[in-house]
Short mmCIF file of C-alpha atoms in Angstrom, two decimals:
data_model
loop_
_atom_site.label_atom_id
_atom_site.label_comp_id
_atom_site.label_asym_id
_atom_site.label_seq_id
_atom_site.Cartn_x
_atom_site.Cartn_y
_atom_site.Cartn_z
CA MET A 1 -0.43 0.13 -0.07
CA MET A 2 1.62 3.24 -1.21
CA SER A 3 1.98 5.93 1.88
CA VAL A 4 2.31 9.59 2.61
CA ALA A 5 4.98 9.59 4.55
CA ALA A 6 7.22 7.10 3.31
CA ALA A 7 7.03 8.77 0.05
CA LEU A 8 8.18 11.99 2.24
CA THR A 9 10.72 9.68 2.88
CA VAL A 10 11.92 9.33 0.22
CA LEU A 11 11.03 12.61 -1.46
CA ASP A 12 13.52 13.95 2.20
CA ALA A 13 16.22 11.92 0.24
CA HIS A 14 16.06 12.62 -3.27
CA LEU A 15 16.65 16.37 -1.47
CA VAL A 16 20.00 15.36 0.80
CA THR A 17 21.87 14.01 -2.07
CA ALA A 18 20.60 17.22 -4.48
CA GLY A 19 21.63 19.29 -1.45
CA ALA A 20 25.43 18.10 -1.92
CA THR A 21 25.56 18.79 -4.96
CA ILE A 22 26.84 22.38 -4.56
CA THR A 23 30.19 23.41 -2.28
CA PRO A 24 29.74 24.39 0.45
CA ALA A 25 26.49 21.32 0.57
CA ILE A 26 23.70 22.27 2.00
CA ILE A 27 23.41 20.11 4.74
CA ASP A 28 20.00 20.84 6.24
CA VAL A 29 16.76 19.48 5.23
CA ALA A 30 13.81 19.53 6.92
CA LYS A 31 9.85 19.24 7.01
CA GLY A 32 8.13 22.33 7.47
CA GLU A 33 9.14 25.96 6.38
CA ARG A 34 11.71 27.11 9.28
CA ALA A 35 12.79 30.74 9.89
CA ASN A 36 16.38 30.36 10.01
CA LEU A 37 18.59 32.21 8.26
CA HIS A 38 20.98 29.67 7.17
CA ARG A 39 21.57 27.65 3.88
CA ARG A 40 18.56 24.46 3.72
CA ILE A 41 16.08 22.96 2.21
CA ASP A 42 12.38 22.14 3.83
CA TYR A 43 9.70 20.91 2.23
CA TRP A 44 6.07 21.49 3.55
CA LEU A 45 2.28 19.68 2.87
CA ASP A 46 0.58 23.05 0.75
CA GLY A 47 -2.93 21.52 -0.68
CA LEU A 48 -4.95 18.30 -1.11
CA GLY A 49 -7.01 17.63 -5.11
CA GLY A 50 -7.50 15.98 -8.12
CA PRO A 51 -4.96 14.05 -9.15
CA GLU A 52 -2.30 15.69 -11.49
CA ARG A 53 -1.30 12.99 -13.57
CA MET A 54 -4.38 10.78 -13.81
CA ALA A 55 -7.32 12.08 -16.26
CA GLY A 56 -11.03 11.35 -15.61
CA SER A 57 -13.00 10.52 -12.59
CA HIS A 58 -11.45 10.77 -9.12
CA ALA A 59 -13.16 8.24 -8.18
CA THR A 60 -13.92 4.45 -8.35
CA LEU A 61 -16.22 2.37 -5.89
CA THR A 62 -14.27 3.01 -2.71
CA ASP A 63 -11.49 5.31 -2.90
CA TRP A 64 -11.51 8.95 -4.01
CA MET A 65 -7.63 9.84 -5.74
CA VAL A 66 -5.57 12.78 -4.90
CA GLY A 67 -3.37 14.40 -5.71
CA LEU A 68 -1.15 16.21 -2.16
CA GLY A 69 0.56 19.22 -3.04
CA VAL A 70 4.20 19.65 -1.52
CA THR A 71 6.10 23.08 -1.87
CA VAL A 72 9.72 22.77 -1.59
CA ARG A 73 12.30 25.49 -1.38
CA VAL A 74 16.00 26.22 -1.19
CA TYR A 75 17.01 29.20 0.78
CA ILE A 76 20.06 31.14 0.54
CA PRO A 77 21.46 33.89 2.47
CA VAL A 78 22.36 36.91 0.40
CA ALA A 79 25.82 38.06 2.84
CA ASP A 80 26.69 41.06 0.24
CA ARG A 81 25.33 42.16 -3.36
CA SER A 82 28.97 42.03 -4.90
CA GLU A 83 29.27 40.78 -8.42
CA THR A 84 31.13 37.55 -7.81
CA TYR A 85 28.82 36.64 -4.81
CA ALA A 86 25.49 37.07 -6.53
CA ALA A 87 26.60 34.65 -9.47
CA SER A 88 28.24 32.33 -7.38
CA ILE A 89 24.26 32.71 -5.48
CA GLU A 90 22.65 32.02 -9.07
CA THR A 91 24.81 29.23 -10.17
CA ASP A 92 23.86 27.49 -6.80
CA LEU A 93 20.33 27.75 -6.49
CA TYR A 94 20.40 26.89 -9.85
CA THR A 95 22.45 23.90 -9.60
CA VAL A 96 20.49 22.41 -6.91
CA ALA A 97 16.88 23.15 -7.82
CA PHE A 98 17.84 21.06 -11.20
CA ASN A 99 19.47 18.51 -9.33
CA ILE A 100 15.99 18.20 -7.35
CA ALA A 101 14.29 18.39 -10.01
CA SER A 102 16.19 15.34 -11.93
CA ARG A 103 15.78 13.30 -9.13
CA VAL A 104 12.19 13.09 -8.67
CA MET A 105 11.04 13.29 -12.29
CA GLY A 106 13.62 10.37 -12.64
CA ASP A 107 12.27 8.73 -9.38
CA PHE A 108 8.38 10.22 -9.82
CA THR A 109 7.17 7.37 -7.63
CA LEU A 110 8.73 7.92 -5.30
CA GLY A 111 10.25 4.72 -4.65
CA GLY A 112 6.60 2.77 -5.63
CA ASN A 113 4.70 4.98 -2.33
CA CYS A 114 2.57 7.50 -4.79
CA THR A 115 0.78 6.51 -8.64
CA ALA A 116 2.96 9.30 -10.14
CA MET A 117 4.35 13.19 -8.99
CA THR A 118 4.24 15.93 -11.33
CA VAL A 119 6.95 18.73 -10.31
CA ASN A 120 5.72 22.42 -11.51
CA ASP A 121 7.01 25.56 -13.29
CA ILE A 122 10.01 26.30 -10.24
CA GLU A 123 10.01 30.02 -9.61
CA PHE A 124 13.19 31.90 -8.49
CA GLY A 125 13.02 34.77 -5.78
CA TRP A 126 13.85 36.57 -2.57
CA LEU A 127 12.81 36.50 0.67
CA SER A 128 13.37 39.62 3.61
CA ALA A 129 13.97 37.61 6.70
CA THR A 130 15.56 39.85 8.65
CA GLY A 131 18.63 39.31 5.94
CA TRP A 132 17.86 38.52 2.55
CA LEU A 133 17.16 34.85 1.32
CA ARG A 134 17.82 34.11 -2.11
CA VAL A 135 15.02 31.35 -2.73
CA ALA A 136 14.39 28.45 -5.32
CA THR A 137 10.70 26.97 -5.08
CA ILE A 138 9.55 23.41 -6.17
CA PRO A 139 5.47 22.71 -6.23
CA LEU A 140 5.24 19.03 -6.16
CA VAL A 141 1.51 17.49 -6.48
CA LEU A 142 1.78 13.37 -5.31
CA ASP A 143 -0.80 11.21 -6.14
CA PHE A 144 -2.42 8.86 -4.69
CA VAL A 145 -5.59 6.23 -5.08
CA ASP A 146 -5.47 5.07 -2.07
CA GLN A 147 -5.65 6.97 0.84
CA ILE A 148 -8.72 8.58 0.93
CA THR A 149 -11.33 5.67 1.50
CA ILE A 150 -15.01 6.28 0.57
CA VAL A 151 -17.58 6.04 3.01
CA SER A 152 -20.86 5.69 2.63
#
């Protein structure tokens, strides 16, 4: 049986591996968005709706097929805005975002723990939180067929 908890555990492992693709590596990966100002990757649940990859009816006689929204965000603090430092931040942010997308698309069932997964448009931006952070936001939708049982 597919499990949201197991799918998130596999996703966590992919995020840790992708974070290690830059120097210094992002070694802080956690569930839930935190208020820390260091290099990190956070992910959290952000919605429940229809599955992205399964067309047609979203219900069987016993189950409702769902798409579980998960947001992944990469945070890189900006110490200064010098040209060299800014260029390295952009390279690091792209590298980590690309590696996250590549890893999860290569394992789009998260080890067989969801039916399918969609990586939606990745956005890059800025966040001000007692200092500036450069961020990449990666919205995912994990599709499940057996998470909500229809009762009569």
